[in-house]
mmCIF file of C-alpha atoms in Angstrom:
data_model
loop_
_atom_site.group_PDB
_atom_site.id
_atom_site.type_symbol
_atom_site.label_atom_id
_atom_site.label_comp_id
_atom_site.label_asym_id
_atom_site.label_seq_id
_atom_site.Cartn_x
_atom_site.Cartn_y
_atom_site.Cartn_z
ATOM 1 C CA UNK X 1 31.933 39.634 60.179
ATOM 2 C CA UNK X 2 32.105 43.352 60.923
ATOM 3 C CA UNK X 3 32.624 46.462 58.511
ATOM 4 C CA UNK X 4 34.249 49.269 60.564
ATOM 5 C CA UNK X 5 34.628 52.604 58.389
ATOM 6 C CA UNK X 6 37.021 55.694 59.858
ATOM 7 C CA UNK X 7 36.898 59.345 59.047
ATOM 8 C CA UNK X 8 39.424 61.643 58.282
ATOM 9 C CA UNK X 9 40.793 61.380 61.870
ATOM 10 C CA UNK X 10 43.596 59.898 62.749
ATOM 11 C CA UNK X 11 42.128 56.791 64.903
ATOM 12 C CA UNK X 12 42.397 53.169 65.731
ATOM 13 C CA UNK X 13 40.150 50.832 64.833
ATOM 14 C CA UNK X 14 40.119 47.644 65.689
ATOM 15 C CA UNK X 15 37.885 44.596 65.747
ATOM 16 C CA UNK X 16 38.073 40.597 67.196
ATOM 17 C CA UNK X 17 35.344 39.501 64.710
ATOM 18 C CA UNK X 18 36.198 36.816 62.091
ATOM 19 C CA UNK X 19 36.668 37.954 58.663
ATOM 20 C CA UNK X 20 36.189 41.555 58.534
ATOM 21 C CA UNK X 21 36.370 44.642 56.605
ATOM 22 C CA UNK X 22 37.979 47.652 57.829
ATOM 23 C CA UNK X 23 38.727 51.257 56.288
ATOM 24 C CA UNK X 24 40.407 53.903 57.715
ATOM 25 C CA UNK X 25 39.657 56.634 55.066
ATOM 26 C CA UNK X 26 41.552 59.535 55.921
ATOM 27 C CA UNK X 27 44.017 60.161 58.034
ATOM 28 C CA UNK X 28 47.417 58.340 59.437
ATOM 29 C CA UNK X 29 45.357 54.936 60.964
ATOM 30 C CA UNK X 30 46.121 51.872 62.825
ATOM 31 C CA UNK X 31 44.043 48.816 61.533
ATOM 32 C CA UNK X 32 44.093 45.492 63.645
ATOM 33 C CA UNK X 33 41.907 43.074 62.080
ATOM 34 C CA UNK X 34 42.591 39.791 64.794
ATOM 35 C CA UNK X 35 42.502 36.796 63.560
ATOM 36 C CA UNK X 36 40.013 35.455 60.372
ATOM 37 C CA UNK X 37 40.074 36.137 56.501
ATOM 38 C CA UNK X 38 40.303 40.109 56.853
ATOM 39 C CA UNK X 39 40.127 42.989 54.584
ATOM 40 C CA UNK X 40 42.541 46.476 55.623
ATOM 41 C CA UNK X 41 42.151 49.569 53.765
ATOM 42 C CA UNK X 42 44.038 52.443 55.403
ATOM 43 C CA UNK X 43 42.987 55.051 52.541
ATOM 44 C CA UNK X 44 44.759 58.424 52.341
ATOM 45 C CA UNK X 45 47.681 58.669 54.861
ATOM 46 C CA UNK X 46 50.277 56.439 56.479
ATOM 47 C CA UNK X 47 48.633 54.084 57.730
ATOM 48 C CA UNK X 48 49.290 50.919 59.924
ATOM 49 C CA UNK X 49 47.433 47.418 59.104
ATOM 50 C CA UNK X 50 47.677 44.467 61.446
ATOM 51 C CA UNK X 51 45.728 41.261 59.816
ATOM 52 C CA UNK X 52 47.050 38.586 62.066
ATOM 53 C CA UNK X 53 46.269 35.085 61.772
ATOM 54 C CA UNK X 54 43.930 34.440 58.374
ATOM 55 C CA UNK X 55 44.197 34.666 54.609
ATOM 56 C CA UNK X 56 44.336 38.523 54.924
ATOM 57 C CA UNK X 57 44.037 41.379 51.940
ATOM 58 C CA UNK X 58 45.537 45.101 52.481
ATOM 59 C CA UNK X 59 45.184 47.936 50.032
ATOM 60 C CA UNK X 60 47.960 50.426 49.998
ATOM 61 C CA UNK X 61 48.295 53.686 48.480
ATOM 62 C CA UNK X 62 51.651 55.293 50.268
ATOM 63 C CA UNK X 63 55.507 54.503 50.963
ATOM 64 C CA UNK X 64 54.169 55.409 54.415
ATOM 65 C CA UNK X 65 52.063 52.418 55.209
ATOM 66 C CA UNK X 66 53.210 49.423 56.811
ATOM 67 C CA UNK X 67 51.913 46.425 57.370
ATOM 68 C CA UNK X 68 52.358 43.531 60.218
ATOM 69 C CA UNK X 69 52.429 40.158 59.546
ATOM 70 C CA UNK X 70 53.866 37.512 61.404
ATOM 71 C CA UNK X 71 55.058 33.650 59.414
ATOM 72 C CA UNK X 72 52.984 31.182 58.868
ATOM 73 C CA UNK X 73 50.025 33.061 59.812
ATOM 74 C CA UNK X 74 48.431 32.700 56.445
ATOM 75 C CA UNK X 75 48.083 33.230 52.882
ATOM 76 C CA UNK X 76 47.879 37.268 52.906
ATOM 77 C CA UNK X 77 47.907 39.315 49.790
ATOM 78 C CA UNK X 78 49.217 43.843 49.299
ATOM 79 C CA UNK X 79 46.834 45.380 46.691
ATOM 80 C CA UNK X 80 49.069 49.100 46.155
ATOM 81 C CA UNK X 81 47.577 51.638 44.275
ATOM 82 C CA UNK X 82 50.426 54.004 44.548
ATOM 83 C CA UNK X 83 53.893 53.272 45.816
ATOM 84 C CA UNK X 84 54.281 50.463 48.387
ATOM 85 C CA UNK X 85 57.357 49.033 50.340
ATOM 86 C CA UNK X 86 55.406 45.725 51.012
ATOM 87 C CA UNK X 87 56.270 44.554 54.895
ATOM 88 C CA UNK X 88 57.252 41.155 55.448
ATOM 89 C CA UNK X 89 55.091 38.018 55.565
ATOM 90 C CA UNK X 90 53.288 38.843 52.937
ATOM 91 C CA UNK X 91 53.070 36.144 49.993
ATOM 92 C CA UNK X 92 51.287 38.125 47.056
ATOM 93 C CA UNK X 93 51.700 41.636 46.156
ATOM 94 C CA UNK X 94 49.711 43.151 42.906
ATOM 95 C CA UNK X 95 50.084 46.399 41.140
ATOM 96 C CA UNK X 96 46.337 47.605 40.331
ATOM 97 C CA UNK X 97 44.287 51.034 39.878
ATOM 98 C CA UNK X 98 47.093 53.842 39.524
ATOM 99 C CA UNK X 99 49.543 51.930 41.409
ATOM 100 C CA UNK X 100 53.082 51.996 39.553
ATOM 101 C CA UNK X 101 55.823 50.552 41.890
ATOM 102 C CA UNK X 102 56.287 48.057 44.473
ATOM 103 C CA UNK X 103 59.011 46.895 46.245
ATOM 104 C CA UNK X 104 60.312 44.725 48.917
ATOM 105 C CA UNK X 105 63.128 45.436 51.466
ATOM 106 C CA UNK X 106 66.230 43.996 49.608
ATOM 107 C CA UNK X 107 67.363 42.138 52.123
ATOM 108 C CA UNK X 108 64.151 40.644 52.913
ATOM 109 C CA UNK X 109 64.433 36.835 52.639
ATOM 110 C CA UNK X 110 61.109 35.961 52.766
ATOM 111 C CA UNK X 111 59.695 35.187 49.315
ATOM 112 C CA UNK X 112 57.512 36.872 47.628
ATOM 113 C CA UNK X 113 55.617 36.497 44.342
ATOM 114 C CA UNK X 114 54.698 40.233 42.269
ATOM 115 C CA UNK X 115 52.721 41.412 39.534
ATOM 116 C CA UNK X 116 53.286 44.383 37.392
ATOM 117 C CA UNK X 117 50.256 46.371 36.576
ATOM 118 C CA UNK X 118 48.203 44.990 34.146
ATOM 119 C CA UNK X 119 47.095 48.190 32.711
ATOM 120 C CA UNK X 120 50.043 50.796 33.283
ATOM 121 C CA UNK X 121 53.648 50.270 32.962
ATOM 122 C CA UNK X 122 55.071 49.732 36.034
ATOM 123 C CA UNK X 123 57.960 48.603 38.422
ATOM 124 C CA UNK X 124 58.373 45.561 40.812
ATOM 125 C CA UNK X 125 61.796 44.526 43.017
ATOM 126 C CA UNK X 126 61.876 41.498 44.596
ATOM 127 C CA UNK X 127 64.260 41.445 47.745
ATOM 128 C CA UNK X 128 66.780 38.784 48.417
ATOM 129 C CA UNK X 129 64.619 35.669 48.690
ATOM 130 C CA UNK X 130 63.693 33.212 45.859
ATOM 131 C CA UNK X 131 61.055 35.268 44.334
ATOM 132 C CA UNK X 132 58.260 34.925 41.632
ATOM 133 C CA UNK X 133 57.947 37.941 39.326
ATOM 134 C CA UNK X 134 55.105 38.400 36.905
ATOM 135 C CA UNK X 135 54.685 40.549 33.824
ATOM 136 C CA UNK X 136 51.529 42.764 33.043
ATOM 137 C CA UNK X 137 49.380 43.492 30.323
ATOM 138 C CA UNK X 138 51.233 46.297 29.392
ATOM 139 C CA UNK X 139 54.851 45.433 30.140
ATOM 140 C CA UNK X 140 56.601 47.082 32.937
ATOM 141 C CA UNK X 141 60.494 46.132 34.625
ATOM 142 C CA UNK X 142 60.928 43.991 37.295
ATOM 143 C CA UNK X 143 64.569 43.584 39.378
ATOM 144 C CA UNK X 144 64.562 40.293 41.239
ATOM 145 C CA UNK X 145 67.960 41.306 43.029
ATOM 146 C CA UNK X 146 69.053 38.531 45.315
ATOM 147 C CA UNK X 147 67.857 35.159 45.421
ATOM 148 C CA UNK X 148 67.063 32.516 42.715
ATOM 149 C CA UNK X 149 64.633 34.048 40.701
ATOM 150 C CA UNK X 150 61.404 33.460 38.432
ATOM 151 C CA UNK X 151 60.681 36.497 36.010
ATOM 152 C CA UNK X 152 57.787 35.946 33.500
ATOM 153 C CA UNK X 153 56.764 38.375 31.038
ATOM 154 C CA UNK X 154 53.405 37.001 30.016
ATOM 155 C CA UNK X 155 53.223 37.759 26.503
ATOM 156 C CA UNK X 156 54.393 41.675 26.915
ATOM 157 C CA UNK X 157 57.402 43.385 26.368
ATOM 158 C CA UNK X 158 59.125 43.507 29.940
ATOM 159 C CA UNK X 159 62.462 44.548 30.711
ATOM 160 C CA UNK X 160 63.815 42.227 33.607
ATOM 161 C CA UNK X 161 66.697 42.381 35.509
ATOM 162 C CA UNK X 162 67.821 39.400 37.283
ATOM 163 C CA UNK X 163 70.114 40.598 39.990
ATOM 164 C CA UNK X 164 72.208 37.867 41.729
ATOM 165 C CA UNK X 165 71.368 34.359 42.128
ATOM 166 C CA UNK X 166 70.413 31.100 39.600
ATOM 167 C CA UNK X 167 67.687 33.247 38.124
ATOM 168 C CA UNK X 168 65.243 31.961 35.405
ATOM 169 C CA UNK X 169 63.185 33.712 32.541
ATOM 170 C CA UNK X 170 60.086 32.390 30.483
ATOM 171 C CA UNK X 171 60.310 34.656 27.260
ATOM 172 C CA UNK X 172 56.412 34.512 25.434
ATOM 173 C CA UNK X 173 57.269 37.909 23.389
ATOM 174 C CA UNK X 174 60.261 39.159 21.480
ATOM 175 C CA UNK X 175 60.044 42.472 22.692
ATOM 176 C CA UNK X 176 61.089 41.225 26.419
ATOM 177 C CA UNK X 177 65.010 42.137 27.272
ATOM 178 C CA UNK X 178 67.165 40.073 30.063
ATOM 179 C CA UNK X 179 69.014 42.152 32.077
ATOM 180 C CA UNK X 180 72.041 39.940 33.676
ATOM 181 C CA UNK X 181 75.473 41.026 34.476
ATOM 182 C CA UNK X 182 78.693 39.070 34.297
ATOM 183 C CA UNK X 183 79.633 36.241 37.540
ATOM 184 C CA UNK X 184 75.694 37.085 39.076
ATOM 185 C CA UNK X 185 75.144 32.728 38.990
ATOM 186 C CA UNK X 186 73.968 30.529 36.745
ATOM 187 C CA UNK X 187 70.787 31.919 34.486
ATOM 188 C CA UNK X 188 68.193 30.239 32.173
ATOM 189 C CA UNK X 189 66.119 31.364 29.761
ATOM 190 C CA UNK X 190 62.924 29.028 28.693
ATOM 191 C CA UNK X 191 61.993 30.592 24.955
ATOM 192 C CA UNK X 192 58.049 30.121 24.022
ATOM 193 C CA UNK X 193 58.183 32.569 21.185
ATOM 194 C CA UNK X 194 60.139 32.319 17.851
ATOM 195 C CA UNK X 195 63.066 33.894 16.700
ATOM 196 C CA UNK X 196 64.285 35.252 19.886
ATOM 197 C CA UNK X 197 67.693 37.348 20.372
ATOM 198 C CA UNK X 198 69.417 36.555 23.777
ATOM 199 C CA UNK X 199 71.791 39.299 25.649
ATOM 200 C CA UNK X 200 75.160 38.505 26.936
ATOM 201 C CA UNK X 201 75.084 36.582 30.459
ATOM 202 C CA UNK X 202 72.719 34.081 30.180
ATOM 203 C CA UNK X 203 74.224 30.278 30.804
ATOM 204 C CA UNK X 204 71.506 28.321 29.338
ATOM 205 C CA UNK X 205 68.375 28.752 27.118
ATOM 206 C CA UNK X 206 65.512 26.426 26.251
ATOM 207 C CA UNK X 207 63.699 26.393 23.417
ATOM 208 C CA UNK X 208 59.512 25.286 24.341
ATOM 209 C CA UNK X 209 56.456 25.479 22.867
ATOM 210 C CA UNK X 210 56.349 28.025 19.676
ATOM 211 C CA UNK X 211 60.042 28.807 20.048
ATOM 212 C CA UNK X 212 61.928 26.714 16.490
ATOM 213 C CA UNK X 213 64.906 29.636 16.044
ATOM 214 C CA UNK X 214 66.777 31.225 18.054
ATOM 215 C CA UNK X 215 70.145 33.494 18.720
ATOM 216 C CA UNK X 216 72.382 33.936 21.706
ATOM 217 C CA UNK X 217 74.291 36.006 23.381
ATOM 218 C CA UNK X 218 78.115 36.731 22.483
ATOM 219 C CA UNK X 219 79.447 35.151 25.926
ATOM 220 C CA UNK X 220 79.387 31.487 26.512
ATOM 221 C CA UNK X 221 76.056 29.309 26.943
ATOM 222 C CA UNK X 222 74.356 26.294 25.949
ATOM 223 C CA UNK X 223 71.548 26.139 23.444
ATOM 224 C CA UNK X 224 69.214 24.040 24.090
ATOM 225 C CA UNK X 225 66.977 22.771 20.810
ATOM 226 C CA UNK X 226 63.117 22.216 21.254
ATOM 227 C CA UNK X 227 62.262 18.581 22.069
ATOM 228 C CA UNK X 228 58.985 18.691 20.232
ATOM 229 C CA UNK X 229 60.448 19.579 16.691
ATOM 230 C CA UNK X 230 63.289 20.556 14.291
ATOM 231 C CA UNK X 231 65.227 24.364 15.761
ATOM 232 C CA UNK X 232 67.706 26.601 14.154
ATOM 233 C CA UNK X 233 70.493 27.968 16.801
ATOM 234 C CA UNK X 234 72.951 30.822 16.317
ATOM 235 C CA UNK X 235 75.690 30.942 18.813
ATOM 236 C CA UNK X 236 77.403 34.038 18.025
ATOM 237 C CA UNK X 237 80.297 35.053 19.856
ATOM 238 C CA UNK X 238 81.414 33.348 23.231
ATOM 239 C CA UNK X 239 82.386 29.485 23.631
ATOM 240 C CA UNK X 240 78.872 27.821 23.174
ATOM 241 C CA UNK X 241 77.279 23.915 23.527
ATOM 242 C CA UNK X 242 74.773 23.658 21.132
ATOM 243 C CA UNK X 243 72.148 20.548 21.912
ATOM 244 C CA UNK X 244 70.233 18.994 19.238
ATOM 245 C CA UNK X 245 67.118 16.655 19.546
ATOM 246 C CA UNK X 246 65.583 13.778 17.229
ATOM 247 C CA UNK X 247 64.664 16.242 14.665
ATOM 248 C CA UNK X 248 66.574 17.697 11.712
ATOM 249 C CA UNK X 249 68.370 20.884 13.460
ATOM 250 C CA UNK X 250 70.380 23.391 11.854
ATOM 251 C CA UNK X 251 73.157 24.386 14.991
ATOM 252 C CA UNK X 252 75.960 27.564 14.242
ATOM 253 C CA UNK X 253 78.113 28.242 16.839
ATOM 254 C CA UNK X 254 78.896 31.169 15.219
ATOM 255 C CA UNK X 255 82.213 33.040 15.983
ATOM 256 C CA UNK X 256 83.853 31.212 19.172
ATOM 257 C CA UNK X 257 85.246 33.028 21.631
ATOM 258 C CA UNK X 258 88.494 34.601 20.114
ATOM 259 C CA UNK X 259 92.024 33.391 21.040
ATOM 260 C CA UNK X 260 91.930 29.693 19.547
ATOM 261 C CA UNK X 261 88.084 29.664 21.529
ATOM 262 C CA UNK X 262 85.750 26.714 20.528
ATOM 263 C CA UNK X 263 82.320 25.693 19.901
ATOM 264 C CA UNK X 264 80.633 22.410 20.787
ATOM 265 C CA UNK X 265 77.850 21.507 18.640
ATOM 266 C CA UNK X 266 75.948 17.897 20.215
ATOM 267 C CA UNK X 267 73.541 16.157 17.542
ATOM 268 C CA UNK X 268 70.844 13.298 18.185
ATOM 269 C CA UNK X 269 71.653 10.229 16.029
ATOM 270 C CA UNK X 270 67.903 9.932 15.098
ATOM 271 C CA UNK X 271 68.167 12.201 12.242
ATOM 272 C CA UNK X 272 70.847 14.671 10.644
ATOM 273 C CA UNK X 273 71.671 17.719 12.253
ATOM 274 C CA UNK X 274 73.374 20.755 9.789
ATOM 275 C CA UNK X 275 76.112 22.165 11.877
ATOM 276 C CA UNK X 276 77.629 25.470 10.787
ATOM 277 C CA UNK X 277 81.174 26.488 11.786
ATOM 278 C CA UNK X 278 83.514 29.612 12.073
ATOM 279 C CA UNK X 279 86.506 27.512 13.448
ATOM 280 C CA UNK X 280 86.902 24.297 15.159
ATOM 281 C CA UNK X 281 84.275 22.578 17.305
ATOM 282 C CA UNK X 282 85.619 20.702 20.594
#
């Protein structure tokens, strides 16, 4: 293991020893690690970090770094503390210190898991892979844009925007808003908090854990009622399927969607289900 520290000179530093530790400090660097578990800190400037073949960490603190990472050459993790446009290859990225937005290229297809900053608000975009998108301790927005996406909020009031693609959303607080525009796939919502309010454009919703009540959206979806105990669903407006379970649940479709439009309300024969109507169900 070696620990190689720059100055404020713009220089190159390399090293071919396993698992090292290298910091530019100032100046616009170029870090190449080789191959082992390695450690790139570029510091103040635009700097460029090579980790190579290893379970690698960088620390970025500019739009102007980049990193180099090849596939399947390990497990490698972007720290930003600023702004970051994290390069490809790179599995984990994490908002910490002052950093406040991270991206990835939008087209990138390589997928990516990011977390907001746990103690600022802050911004993450995936890019147009399958991504994994994870809230902070003080909320933040996250875009997954293309791909089928994960958005979590983890407890915290997070806006999140889907983008297009079969995108999914766990919900833990009722501060959290979905973001989905019409014809951008097929989106689910899993609900682990109670009394939530849906927006417009989500196709199904699950009710888990704490979640008992909840309301949708005003254009068409399914409602799905908790399987652990009795749930209360509000369709409003839109043509909705409303599920029940083998508990008592109380299932409004609410309006219907206008122009003769119907609700479908689907019970559990196990025990009674109230249904509500404003017109016909199908």
């Amino acid at each position: 293991m070696a620990i190689i520290r720059g100055n404020a000179a713009d220089e190159f530093l390399q090293t071919f020893a396993p698992d090292d530790q290298i910091f530019g400090e100032g100046g616009n660097d170029t870090l190449d690690a080789g191959a082992g578990n390695d450690t790139l800190d570029g510091g103040t400037g635009a700097d460029l970090m090579i980790g190579g073949l290893g379970d690698d960490i960088y620390v970025s603190d500019s739009l102007g770094d980049v990193t180099i990472e090849q596939i399947n050459e390990g497990n490698d993790t972007l720290f930003c503390i600023g702004s970051s446009l994290m390069g490809s290859n790179i599995e984990i990225g994490r908002l910490v210190g002052a950093g406040t937005n991270l991206s990835v290229a939008a087209s990138q297809t390589f997928a990516v898991q990011l977390v907001v900053n746990p103690t600022l608000a802050s911004t993450v975009m995936g890019g147009a892979g399958d991504d994994v998108l994870w809230g902070g301790g003080v909320g933040g927005t996250m875009f997954g844009r293309g791909g089928d996406d994960i958005l979590r909020d983890q407890a915290v009031a997070t806006t999140m925007h889907g983008g297009i693609g079969n995108d999914q959303f766990v919900i833990n607080s009722l501060g959290s808003v979905i973001v989905e525009n019409a014809n951008e796939g097929i989106d689910t919502a899993w609900l682990e908090v109670d009394g939530y309010t849906l927006s417009d454009n989500i196709e199904i919703t699950y009710l888990a854990g704490a979640a008992r009540t909840a309301t949708g959206g005003n254009t068409a979806e399914q409602l799905v009622s908790n399987q652990a105990t009795g749930s209360t669903l509000f369709g409003r407006g839109g043509n909705d399927v409303l599920w029940g379970s083998v508990f008592a649940d109380s299932l409004d479709g609410g309006d219907g969607g206008g122009g003769g439009g119907c609700d479908t309300a689907q019970g559990d024969n196990s025990n009674e289900a109230t249904v509500h109507r404003d017109g016909p169900f199908e």
